[in-house]
């Protein structure tokens, strides 16, 4: 890495600290993941700026601050099994992969998912499993194997009214789910802690802007 690239990384980490990210584990995971590998050619100059960027098919790679605050809200442990809904370009998955045991990630756009998987493999990230499916239904039973419950769940697209029930069901008791909820223009990032099979503690984190959660799998080309 040249000095200019290293400086850009350091500047972003300092910026995230100033904005209130206190977890050194989260900051160092963000520093380790080469964000430039996840953004398209025309956005390379902004790869280490604290901003969301387009990744095709009307989708975006989240702003680093939002990735950081969501990841921090999960209070990850190295033994955690994490479910992510909305793989997108795979950036959030890469950050999570450095902080937990394994990431199970679901994307509804088949071709975005294939590109993300390739990128993550090229970066030699091995502790993830990715599938194209409707994440609102949770992780499906595959070859009679059910991966639920998950210690943590992160949803990177917004639910209109409330989190999908299937995701609550797949969260372990004691587990945490971070998810944006609300209509476009009025979304709030929420953190749910599952206290028992049917009780949750809920906390609002910040206002956010995410693309909506949509049903079904899309085979739209990149
Ligand atoms: N975490 C991503 C950002 C995701 S943008 C990153 O780090 O780049 C939100 C993604 O959620 C989009 O790619 C969108 O296609 C996907 N999505 C929306 N609804 C979904 C659903 N029901 N199941 C799975 N993915 C979904």
PDB file of C-alpha atoms and ligand atoms in Angstrom, residues 38 55 57 59-62 67 84-93 106-109 112 131 133-137 156-158 210-216, ligand 1:
ATOM      1  CA  UNK A  38     -15.764  -3.388  -3.158  1.00  0.00           C
ATOM      2  CA  UNK A  55     -22.679  -0.700  -6.573  1.00  0.00           C
ATOM      3  CA  UNK A  57     -28.760  -2.490  -9.724  1.00  0.00           C
ATOM      4  CA  UNK A  59     -28.044  -0.750  -4.619  1.00  0.00           C
ATOM      5  CA  UNK A  60     -25.348   0.874  -2.498  1.00  0.00           C
ATOM      6  CA  UNK A  61     -22.364  -0.010  -0.329  1.00  0.00           C
ATOM      7  CA  UNK A  62     -23.183   1.499   3.072  1.00  0.00           C
ATOM      8  CA  UNK A  67     -21.240  -0.114   8.899  1.00  0.00           C
ATOM      9  CA  UNK A  84     -26.616 -10.955   7.502  1.00  0.00           C
ATOM     10  CA  UNK A  85     -29.535 -10.019   5.247  1.00  0.00           C
ATOM     11  CA  UNK A  86     -28.462  -7.957   2.198  1.00  0.00           C
ATOM     12  CA  UNK A  87     -24.966  -9.053   1.114  1.00  0.00           C
ATOM     13  CA  UNK A  88     -24.744  -6.277  -1.494  1.00  0.00           C
ATOM     14  CA  UNK A  89     -21.100  -6.026  -2.534  1.00  0.00           C
ATOM     15  CA  UNK A  90     -19.958  -8.076   0.484  1.00  0.00           C
ATOM     16  CA  UNK A  91     -18.222  -5.249   2.365  1.00  0.00           C
ATOM     17  CA  UNK A  92     -20.192  -5.521   5.618  1.00  0.00           C
ATOM     18  CA  UNK A  93     -19.740  -9.299   5.462  1.00  0.00           C
ATOM     19  CA  UNK A 106     -28.323 -13.708   2.061  1.00  0.00           C
ATOM     20  CA  UNK A 107     -28.778 -11.507  -1.021  1.00  0.00           C
ATOM     21  CA  UNK A 108     -31.887 -11.357  -3.237  1.00  0.00           C
ATOM     22  CA  UNK A 109     -29.955 -10.226  -6.356  1.00  0.00           C
ATOM     23  CA  UNK A 112     -24.712  -9.151  -6.935  1.00  0.00           C
ATOM     24  CA  UNK A 131     -26.820 -17.728  -0.770  1.00  0.00           C
ATOM     25  CA  UNK A 133     -32.698 -16.068  -1.404  1.00  0.00           C
ATOM     26  CA  UNK A 134     -35.341 -13.897   0.222  1.00  0.00           C
ATOM     27  CA  UNK A 135     -33.738 -12.996   3.541  1.00  0.00           C
ATOM     28  CA  UNK A 136     -37.065 -11.944   5.051  1.00  0.00           C
ATOM     29  CA  UNK A 137     -37.739 -15.665   5.446  1.00  0.00           C
ATOM     30  CA  UNK A 156     -28.770  -3.979   5.765  1.00  0.00           C
ATOM     31  CA  UNK A 157     -32.051  -3.108   3.992  1.00  0.00           C
ATOM     32  CA  UNK A 158     -35.017  -1.449   5.695  1.00  0.00           C
ATOM     33  CA  UNK A 210     -31.368   2.309   3.439  1.00  0.00           C
ATOM     34  CA  UNK A 211     -32.884   0.680   0.354  1.00  0.00           C
ATOM     35  CA  UNK A 212     -36.046  -1.268   1.266  1.00  0.00           C
ATOM     36  CA  UNK A 213     -36.210  -4.998   1.963  1.00  0.00           C
ATOM     37  CA  UNK A 214     -37.912  -6.566  -1.058  1.00  0.00           C
ATOM     38  CA  UNK A 215     -39.349 -10.075  -1.460  1.00  0.00           C
ATOM     39  CA  UNK A 216     -38.194 -12.902  -3.742  1.00  0.00           C
TER      40      UNK A 216
HETATM   41  N1  LIG B   1     -24.366  -4.940   3.311  1.00  0.00           N
HETATM   42  C1  LIG B   1     -24.159  -4.394   1.987  1.00  0.00           C
HETATM   43  C2  LIG B   1     -25.080  -3.234   1.648  1.00  0.00           C
HETATM   44  C3  LIG B   1     -26.347  -3.753   1.238  1.00  0.00           C
HETATM   45  S1  LIG B   1     -27.464  -2.723   0.356  1.00  0.00           S
HETATM   46  C4  LIG B   1     -22.732  -3.984   1.773  1.00  0.00           C
HETATM   47  O1  LIG B   1     -21.925  -4.045   2.670  1.00  0.00           O
HETATM   48  O2  LIG B   1     -22.438  -3.635   0.622  1.00  0.00           O
HETATM   49  C5  LIG B   1     -28.909  -3.715   0.684  1.00  0.00           C
HETATM   50  C6  LIG B   1     -28.953  -5.041  -0.020  1.00  0.00           C
HETATM   51  O3  LIG B   1     -30.076  -5.739   0.478  1.00  0.00           O
HETATM   52  C7  LIG B   1     -29.152  -4.921  -1.540  1.00  0.00           C
HETATM   53  O4  LIG B   1     -28.126  -5.580  -2.205  1.00  0.00           O
HETATM   54  C8  LIG B   1     -30.505  -5.590  -1.751  1.00  0.00           C
HETATM   55  O5  LIG B   1     -30.588  -6.285  -2.981  1.00  0.00           O
HETATM   56  C9  LIG B   1     -30.595  -6.525  -0.557  1.00  0.00           C
HETATM   57  N2  LIG B   1     -31.935  -6.989  -0.193  1.00  0.00           N
HETATM   58  C10 LIG B   1     -33.095  -6.289  -0.171  1.00  0.00           C
HETATM   59  N3  LIG B   1     -34.113  -7.082   0.228  1.00  0.00           N
HETATM   60  C11 LIG B   1     -33.572  -8.314   0.480  1.00  0.00           C
HETATM   61  C12 LIG B   1     -34.111  -9.557   0.927  1.00  0.00           C
HETATM   62  N4  LIG B   1     -35.412  -9.725   1.175  1.00  0.00           N
HETATM   63  N5  LIG B   1     -33.278 -10.609   1.069  1.00  0.00           N
HETATM   64  C13 LIG B   1     -31.947 -10.477   0.800  1.00  0.00           C
HETATM   65  N6  LIG B   1     -31.377  -9.328   0.366  1.00  0.00           N
HETATM   66  C14 LIG B   1     -32.182  -8.263   0.217  1.00  0.00           C
END
